Coordinates of C-alpha atoms in Angstrom, one line a residue:
M796 CA 0.1 0.0 -0.2
I797 CA 1.3 3.4 -1.2
N798 CA 1.3 5.7 1.9
A799 CA 3.0 8.9 0.4
T800 CA 2.3 11.4 3.4
P801 CA 3.5 15.0 4.0
G802 CA 6.5 15.1 6.0
S803 CA 6.3 17.0 9.2
R804 CA 9.0 19.3 8.9
R805 CA 11.2 20.6 11.6
L806 CA 10.2 23.5 12.9
S807 CA 12.3 26.8 13.7
I808 CA 12.2 28.1 17.2
G809 CA 14.5 31.4 17.8
V810 CA 15.8 31.6 21.3
V811 CA 16.9 34.7 23.2
A812 CA 17.4 34.7 27.0
I813 CA 17.5 38.2 28.6
G814 CA 18.1 39.3 32.2
R815 CA 19.8 41.5 35.0
P816 CA 22.8 41.0 36.6
T817 CA 21.9 42.9 39.7
F818 CA 19.8 39.4 40.2
D819 CA 20.8 35.7 41.1
V820 CA 22.6 34.9 38.2
P821 CA 24.3 31.8 39.4
Y822 CA 20.6 30.9 40.0
A823 CA 19.0 32.3 36.8
E824 CA 21.9 30.3 34.7
S825 CA 21.0 27.4 36.1
L826 CA 17.2 27.5 35.4
L827 CA 18.3 28.8 31.7
A828 CA 20.4 25.2 31.2
T829 CA 17.5 23.9 32.4
A830 CA 15.1 25.1 30.3
M831 CA 17.5 25.0 27.0
T832 CA 17.9 21.3 28.1
A833 CA 14.5 21.1 27.9
L834 CA 14.3 22.9 24.1
E835 CA 16.8 20.7 22.6
G836 CA 14.8 17.8 23.3
L837 CA 11.8 19.0 20.9
D838 CA 11.2 18.0 17.4
A839 CA 12.5 21.8 16.5
D840 CA 16.1 23.7 15.2
I841 CA 16.6 25.7 18.1
V842 CA 18.6 29.0 16.7
G843 CA 20.1 31.7 18.8
S844 CA 22.6 32.3 21.9
P845 CA 21.5 29.9 24.8
E846 CA 24.0 32.8 27.0
L847 CA 22.1 35.0 29.4
Q848 CA 21.9 38.7 27.6
F849 CA 22.2 41.5 29.7
D850 CA 21.9 44.5 27.5
A851 CA 20.2 45.8 24.4
D852 CA 23.8 46.2 22.6
A853 CA 24.4 42.0 23.6
V854 CA 20.9 41.5 21.8
R855 CA 21.6 43.5 18.7
A856 CA 24.8 41.5 18.3
N857 CA 23.0 37.9 18.2
L858 CA 20.2 39.3 16.0
G859 CA 22.0 38.1 13.0
A860 CA 21.1 34.3 13.5
L861 CA 17.8 35.3 14.5
T862 CA 17.0 37.4 11.3
G863 CA 19.0 35.1 8.7
R864 CA 16.5 32.5 8.1
P865 CA 12.7 32.0 8.4
L866 CA 11.8 30.9 12.1
D867 CA 8.4 29.9 13.3
L868 CA 8.8 31.4 16.8
L869 CA 10.5 33.8 19.0
L870 CA 10.7 32.5 22.4
V871 CA 12.0 35.2 24.9
L872 CA 13.2 33.5 28.3
Q873 CA 12.8 36.2 30.7
V874 CA 15.4 34.7 33.0
T875 CA 15.3 37.5 35.7
F876 CA 13.6 41.1 35.4
T877 CA 14.4 43.6 33.0
D878 CA 13.1 46.8 31.4
A879 CA 10.7 46.0 28.1
T880 CA 13.5 47.8 26.0
M881 CA 15.2 44.6 24.7
T882 CA 12.0 42.6 24.3
V883 CA 10.1 45.8 22.4
E884 CA 13.6 45.9 20.0
L885 CA 13.3 42.0 19.3
A886 CA 9.4 41.7 18.5
K887 CA 10.6 44.9 15.8
S888 CA 13.6 43.0 14.3
V889 CA 12.5 39.4 14.1
D890 CA 9.8 38.2 11.8
A891 CA 7.7 35.5 13.8
P892 CA 5.6 35.4 16.7
M893 CA 6.7 36.2 19.8
V894 CA 6.2 34.2 22.9
L895 CA 7.3 35.5 26.5
W896 CA 8.4 32.6 28.7
S897 CA 9.2 33.4 32.7
F898 CA 9.5 30.8 35.8
P899 CA 7.5 30.9 38.9
E900 CA 9.5 31.6 42.0
P901 CA 9.8 29.7 44.9
R902 CA 7.7 31.8 47.9
S903 CA 10.7 30.8 50.3
G904 CA 10.1 33.9 52.2
G905 CA 13.5 35.7 51.3
R906 CA 14.9 37.3 48.4
L907 CA 13.4 37.5 45.3
R908 CA 15.6 35.9 42.9
L909 CA 15.0 36.4 39.7
N910 CA 11.8 38.6 39.1
G911 CA 10.8 37.1 35.9
F912 CA 6.7 37.4 36.0
C913 CA 6.8 40.8 36.5
G914 CA 9.5 41.2 33.8
I915 CA 6.6 39.8 30.8
N916 CA 4.3 41.9 32.8
L917 CA 6.2 45.1 31.7
A918 CA 6.9 44.1 28.3
A919 CA 3.6 42.9 27.7
H920 CA 2.4 46.4 28.2
A921 CA 5.1 47.7 26.1
L922 CA 4.4 45.2 23.6
G923 CA 0.7 46.4 23.5
K924 CA 1.6 50.0 22.9
A925 CA 4.0 49.2 20.1
G926 CA 1.4 47.3 18.5
Q927 CA 3.5 44.2 18.5
S928 CA 1.5 40.8 19.5
F929 CA 2.9 38.2 21.3
D930 CA 1.9 35.2 23.8
Y931 CA 3.3 34.2 27.0
V932 CA 4.3 31.1 29.2
H933 CA 4.5 31.4 33.0
R934 CA 5.7 27.4 33.8
E935 CA 8.8 25.8 35.2
A936 CA 12.2 25.4 33.3
D937 CA 11.9 21.9 32.7
S938 CA 7.8 22.0 32.5
P939 CA 6.2 19.4 29.9
E940 CA 3.5 21.4 29.7
A941 CA 5.5 24.5 28.8
L942 CA 7.0 22.5 26.0
D943 CA 3.7 21.4 24.8
E944 CA 2.7 25.2 24.7
I945 CA 5.7 26.2 23.0
M946 CA 5.2 23.5 20.3
A947 CA 1.8 24.6 19.9
L948 CA 2.6 27.9 19.4
A949 CA 5.6 27.0 16.9
R950 CA 3.3 25.2 14.6
A951 CA 0.9 27.8 14.9
G952 CA 3.7 30.1 13.8
Y953 CA 4.9 27.7 11.3
V954 CA 1.0 27.4 9.6
K955 CA 1.2 31.6 9.7
R956 CA 4.0 31.9 7.9
R957 CA 2.9 29.2 5.2
L958 CA 0.1 30.8 4.5
T959 CA 1.4 34.1 2.9
Q960 CA 3.4 31.7 0.2
T961 CA 0.1 29.8 -0.6
R962 CA -1.2 29.5 -4.3
I963 CA -4.3 27.5 -4.4
G964 CA -5.8 26.4 -8.0
V965 CA -9.4 26.9 -8.7
I966 CA -10.9 24.7 -11.5
G967 CA -14.2 25.8 -12.5
E968 CA -17.1 27.5 -10.7
H969 CA -18.5 26.0 -7.4
P970 CA -21.8 24.6 -8.6
A971 CA -24.8 27.1 -8.6
G972 CA -26.8 27.1 -5.2
F973 CA -23.8 26.1 -3.2
D974 CA -23.1 29.0 -1.3
T975 CA -20.8 27.2 1.1
C976 CA -18.2 27.4 -1.6
S977 CA -18.0 31.0 -2.9
Y978 CA -15.1 32.7 -2.0
D979 CA -13.5 36.6 -2.2
M980 CA -10.2 36.4 -3.7
E981 CA -9.1 39.6 -2.5
E982 CA -10.6 39.2 1.0
L983 CA -8.4 36.0 1.1
R984 CA -5.1 37.6 -0.2
S985 CA -5.8 40.9 2.5
R986 CA -6.5 38.3 5.4
F987 CA -4.2 35.3 5.2
G988 CA -2.2 36.2 2.3
V989 CA -3.4 33.7 0.3
E990 CA -3.3 33.9 -3.7
T991 CA -5.8 32.0 -5.9
Q992 CA -5.3 30.8 -9.5
T993 CA -8.1 29.9 -11.9
L994 CA -8.7 27.7 -14.5
P995 CA -11.7 26.7 -16.6
I996 CA -13.0 23.6 -16.5
G997 CA -13.1 22.7 -19.8
D998 CA -9.6 23.4 -20.3
F999 CA -8.6 21.3 -17.3
I1000 CA -10.6 18.7 -19.1
G1001 CA -8.6 19.4 -22.3
S1002 CA -5.5 19.1 -20.5
A1003 CA -6.2 15.6 -19.0
A1004 CA -7.7 14.5 -21.9
A1005 CA -4.3 15.1 -23.6
V1006 CA -1.9 12.9 -20.9
D1007 CA -0.3 10.2 -22.5
D1008 CA -1.1 6.8 -21.7
A1009 CA 2.0 5.9 -20.6
K1010 CA 2.0 8.1 -17.4
A1011 CA -1.7 7.0 -16.8
D1012 CA -0.6 3.6 -16.6
A1013 CA 1.9 4.4 -13.9
V1014 CA -1.0 5.5 -11.7
R1015 CA -3.1 2.6 -12.4
A1016 CA -0.1 0.8 -10.9
R1017 CA -0.3 3.2 -8.0
A1018 CA -4.5 2.6 -7.6
A1019 CA -3.8 -1.3 -7.6
D1020 CA -1.3 -1.2 -5.0
D1021 CA -3.9 0.8 -2.7
L1022 CA -7.0 -0.6 -3.5
G1023 CA -6.5 -3.7 -5.2
S1024 CA -7.4 -5.1 -8.5
L1025 CA -9.2 -2.9 -11.1
D1026 CA -10.0 -5.3 -13.6
D1027 CA -13.5 -5.0 -12.7
L1028 CA -13.8 -1.7 -13.7
D1029 CA -14.9 0.3 -17.0
Q1030 CA -11.3 0.0 -18.4
D1031 CA -11.8 3.2 -20.5
S1032 CA -13.3 5.5 -17.8
L1033 CA -10.8 4.4 -15.1
Q1034 CA -8.0 5.5 -17.7
K1035 CA -9.7 8.6 -17.7
S1036 CA -9.5 9.0 -14.1
M1037 CA -5.7 8.1 -13.6
K1038 CA -5.1 10.9 -16.5
V1039 CA -7.2 13.3 -14.3
Y1040 CA -4.7 12.3 -11.5
V1041 CA -1.6 13.4 -14.1
A1042 CA -3.1 16.1 -14.7
L1043 CA -4.0 17.6 -11.4
R1044 CA -0.2 16.4 -10.2
G1045 CA 1.5 18.3 -13.3
L1046 CA -0.9 21.5 -12.4
A1047 CA -0.2 21.4 -9.0
D1048 CA 3.6 21.1 -9.5
E1049 CA 4.2 23.2 -12.5
E1050 CA 2.1 26.0 -11.0
N1051 CA 3.5 25.8 -7.6
L1052 CA 0.2 25.2 -6.0
Q1053 CA -0.2 24.1 -2.8
A1054 CA -3.9 23.0 -2.8
L1055 CA -6.8 22.6 -5.5
A1056 CA -10.4 23.3 -5.4
V1057 CA -12.1 21.8 -7.8
R1058 CA -15.4 21.7 -9.4
C1059 CA -15.5 18.1 -9.6
W1060 CA -19.4 17.7 -11.0
P1061 CA -20.9 17.4 -13.5
E1062 CA -18.3 17.6 -16.4
F1063 CA -15.9 15.0 -15.4
F1064 CA -18.9 13.0 -16.0
T1065 CA -20.7 14.1 -18.6
D1066 CA -17.6 15.8 -20.6
F1067 CA -15.1 13.2 -20.0
G1068 CA -16.6 10.0 -18.5
C1069 CA -15.2 9.4 -15.1
A1070 CA -15.0 10.3 -12.0
A1071 CA -12.3 12.9 -10.0
C1072 CA -12.7 11.4 -6.5
G1073 CA -10.0 9.0 -6.8
P1074 CA -7.5 11.0 -8.0
M1075 CA -8.7 13.8 -5.5
A1076 CA -7.8 10.9 -3.2
F1077 CA -4.1 10.4 -4.4
M1078 CA -4.0 14.1 -4.6
N1079 CA -5.0 14.5 -0.7
Q1080 CA -2.3 11.7 0.0
D1081 CA 0.6 13.2 -1.9
G1082 CA -0.5 16.3 0.7
T1083 CA -1.7 18.3 -2.2
P1084 CA -5.5 18.8 -0.7
C1085 CA -8.4 19.4 -3.0
G1086 CA -11.7 20.1 -2.2
C1087 CA -14.5 18.8 -3.8
E1088 CA -17.1 21.6 -5.9
A1089 CA -14.9 24.2 -6.1
D1090 CA -14.3 24.8 -2.5
V1091 CA -11.6 27.3 -1.6
F1092 CA -12.2 27.4 1.8
G1093 CA -12.4 23.3 2.2
A1094 CA -9.4 23.3 0.5
L1095 CA -7.5 25.8 2.5
S1096 CA -8.6 24.2 5.7
S1097 CA -7.6 21.0 5.1
L1098 CA -4.2 22.5 4.0
V1099 CA -4.3 23.9 7.3
L1100 CA -4.9 21.2 9.4
Q1101 CA -2.5 19.1 7.4
W1102 CA 0.4 21.6 8.0
T1103 CA -0.7 21.6 11.6
A1104 CA -0.8 17.6 12.0
G1105 CA 2.1 16.6 9.4
E1106 CA 0.0 14.2 7.4
P1107 CA -3.0 14.3 5.1
A1108 CA -6.5 15.8 6.0
F1109 CA -9.8 15.2 4.3
N1110 CA -12.3 17.8 3.5
T1111 CA -15.8 15.7 4.1
D1112 CA -19.9 16.3 4.4
L1113 CA -21.4 15.5 7.4
V1114 CA -24.3 13.3 6.3
D1115 CA -25.9 11.7 9.8
V1116 CA -26.2 12.9 13.1
N1117 CA -28.2 10.1 15.8
V1118 CA -29.3 11.8 19.1
E1119 CA -30.4 8.3 20.0
D1120 CA -27.2 6.3 20.0
D1121 CA -24.9 9.5 20.4
T1122 CA -23.0 9.4 16.8
A1123 CA -22.4 11.3 13.5
V1124 CA -21.2 10.2 10.1
F1125 CA -18.7 12.4 8.1
W1126 CA -18.4 11.1 4.1
H1127 CA -17.5 11.8 1.0
C1128 CA -17.8 10.0 -2.4
G1129 CA -14.8 8.5 -2.1
Q1130 CA -11.7 11.0 -1.7
A1131 CA -10.3 10.3 2.0
P1132 CA -6.7 9.6 1.5
I1133 CA -5.7 6.0 1.9
S1134 CA -3.8 6.2 5.0
M1135 CA -7.3 6.7 6.9
A1136 CA -8.6 3.7 5.5
D1137 CA -9.5 0.8 8.5
P1138 CA -6.9 -1.9 7.8
E1139 CA -9.4 -4.3 9.1
G1140 CA -11.9 -3.5 7.0
P1141 CA -12.8 -3.9 3.7
I1142 CA -10.4 -1.4 1.2
G1143 CA -11.4 -0.9 -2.5
P1144 CA -12.1 0.5 -5.8
A1145 CA -15.2 1.8 -6.2
I1146 CA -17.5 3.7 -8.7
H1147 CA -19.8 6.6 -8.0
S1148 CA -23.1 6.0 -6.5
N1149 CA -25.1 7.9 -8.4
R1150 CA -23.0 8.7 -11.8
K1151 CA -21.3 5.0 -12.1
L1152 CA -18.1 5.7 -13.3
P1153 CA -14.5 5.2 -11.8
L1154 CA -12.4 5.8 -9.9
L1155 CA -13.4 6.3 -6.2
N1156 CA -11.5 5.1 -2.8
E1157 CA -13.9 2.8 -0.7
F1158 CA -13.6 2.3 3.3
A1159 CA -14.3 2.8 6.4
L1160 CA -12.1 5.4 8.2
K1161 CA -9.7 4.2 10.9
P1162 CA -10.3 4.4 14.5
G1163 CA -8.7 6.9 16.5
R1164 CA -8.9 10.4 17.9
V1165 CA -9.4 13.4 15.1
T1166 CA -9.9 17.3 14.9
L1167 CA -12.0 18.7 13.2
A1168 CA -11.8 22.5 11.6
R1169 CA -12.7 24.4 9.1
L1170 CA -12.5 28.3 7.9
T1171 CA -15.9 29.4 8.0
Q1172 CA -17.8 32.6 6.3
A1173 CA -20.8 31.8 8.1
K1174 CA -23.1 35.0 8.9
N1175 CA -20.3 37.0 6.8
E1176 CA -17.7 36.8 9.3
I1177 CA -14.4 34.4 9.0
R1178 CA -14.1 32.5 12.2
L1179 CA -12.4 29.3 12.6
V1180 CA -14.8 26.1 13.5
L1181 CA -12.7 23.5 16.0
G1182 CA -14.0 20.3 17.2
G1183 CA -12.7 17.2 18.4
A1184 CA -14.0 13.6 18.1
E1185 CA -13.7 10.0 18.0
I1186 CA -13.9 7.9 15.0
L1187 CA -15.2 4.1 16.1
R1188 CA -14.4 1.2 14.3
A1189 CA -17.9 0.3 12.5
P1190 CA -18.2 -1.2 9.0
P1191 CA -18.9 1.4 6.3
S1192 CA -22.4 3.4 6.8
F1193 CA -22.7 4.6 3.1
S1194 CA -20.2 4.0 -0.6
G1195 CA -17.5 5.8 -0.8
T1196 CA -15.4 6.7 2.3
S1197 CA -17.0 7.3 5.4
G1198 CA -16.5 7.3 9.4
V1199 CA -18.7 7.1 12.5
V1200 CA -17.7 9.6 15.0
R1201 CA -18.9 10.3 18.5
F1202 CA -18.0 13.9 19.5
D1203 CA -16.6 15.2 23.0
K1204 CA -19.9 16.7 23.1
P1205 CA -23.3 15.3 22.6
A1206 CA -24.2 14.8 19.0
G1207 CA -27.8 16.9 19.7
E1208 CA -26.1 19.7 20.9
V1209 CA -23.1 19.7 18.1
L1210 CA -25.9 19.6 15.7
E1211 CA -27.6 22.7 17.3
R1212 CA -24.6 24.6 17.4
I1213 CA -24.0 23.7 13.5
M1214 CA -27.3 24.5 12.1
R1215 CA -27.9 27.6 14.3
E1216 CA -24.1 29.1 13.3
G1217 CA -25.3 27.7 9.3
L1218 CA -22.2 26.3 9.1
E1219 CA -20.6 25.1 5.3
H1220 CA -21.2 21.5 4.8
H1221 CA -18.0 20.9 4.2
T1222 CA -15.4 19.9 7.2
G1223 CA -12.0 19.4 7.6
L1224 CA -10.8 16.1 9.6
V1225 CA -7.5 14.8 10.6
Y1226 CA -6.0 12.4 12.8
G1227 CA -4.8 13.7 16.5
E1228 CA -5.9 16.6 18.8
H1229 CA -4.4 19.4 16.9
R1230 CA -6.8 22.2 18.9
P1231 CA -4.2 24.0 20.9
A1232 CA -1.9 24.5 17.8
L1233 CA -5.4 25.5 16.0
R1234 CA -6.6 28.0 19.0
R1235 CA -3.1 29.5 19.2
L1236 CA -3.2 29.9 15.0
A1237 CA -6.6 31.5 14.9
A1238 CA -5.4 34.1 18.1
M1239 CA -2.3 34.8 15.7
L1240 CA -5.0 35.6 12.6
D1241 CA -6.6 37.4 14.9
L1242 CA -9.9 35.1 13.9
P1243 CA -12.9 34.5 16.5
V1244 CA -13.1 30.6 17.3
I1245 CA -16.6 28.4 17.0
E1246 CA -15.9 25.7 19.7
L1247 CA -18.3 22.8 18.2
T1248 CA -17.1 20.6 20.9

């Protein structure tokens, strides 16, 4: 089985430690050493000097290491009290989200040896007046919770930076009446730095039709590896599906597109004679998310989830809610990435349930923890929808790719929130618990959050 999951890029965290020599320097340096040892155990590149900086000149001398490469996070260790001069200068000089870390002080009845918390309090006020955003951590130098918070912030910073380099291809227009899939090109650019490139559906189908058979044959081998025998499918239509994948892959690579929003019906069926679902599933597995029904925000939501989790995401429909047994079903025609398949259930190729043409992935989603997310435009406001659930091991609910879930809150409450908020019918789904990083991302992007669960 091919499992070409997108690799999780190592994060890059810049570190600066600041303090004053009038405090207990040996104690401060021992805590700094403990914190640096903890940071070096993270799955991240630590950039910058681990030495305690006592004045603005020392900080300036080390700025080169922090400005010479892209950073996902700038971590300022406020080891002792200082004024805010160094912190404000760092915020203005380094292009990365800033986090202030201070260490709690033992209440010994004796000398206040560090006073770092007062330092970040002073810095917070100065940063606010300077119009600089920041976050903070106030935990012990070897606290696992501190490291979790820092990594969540670094992942959020990584996604925020990647968004400004993102190009989404839009193939065709969304179907009539699918307001959930509409988007404003200028709003995407101004809010997130995301660019879009449009291509008429007829032009794309023409490029797919022109794909060489040998290239399509190579994709067929991949499909057979993933799904099993393809011999019972209509071979002419199957070959066309393989050509659709080659054309999608080629377009994304040639135009440097990180995601695609595709008008998947009716033209692929009526004008070309195949389904786009299977090819889009392959693209999702490759790490180039595809949104059905030309859903640009759906493709972007999947991309955000993929970058946060480091593995493929699935742009899916909520199609059933059962308040009696407290479950729901997420489904789509057949475009879930193969890495999401339940290895204990049947996995195979299929035809579209309505149009009766190949190629679709068909399987139940594997059990496990999942994060749900959607950049929503409901009620004319861009917000981030977040939810958590467990996918239960269950037979396929419907043909195509589907999973039975139990939300973290009662299904009836989730249903009520979705309907009252008027949310879109597409939701992004990825395995793992990633809401802490996504909440941090929302704060960095100044996005309100709708908590489904």
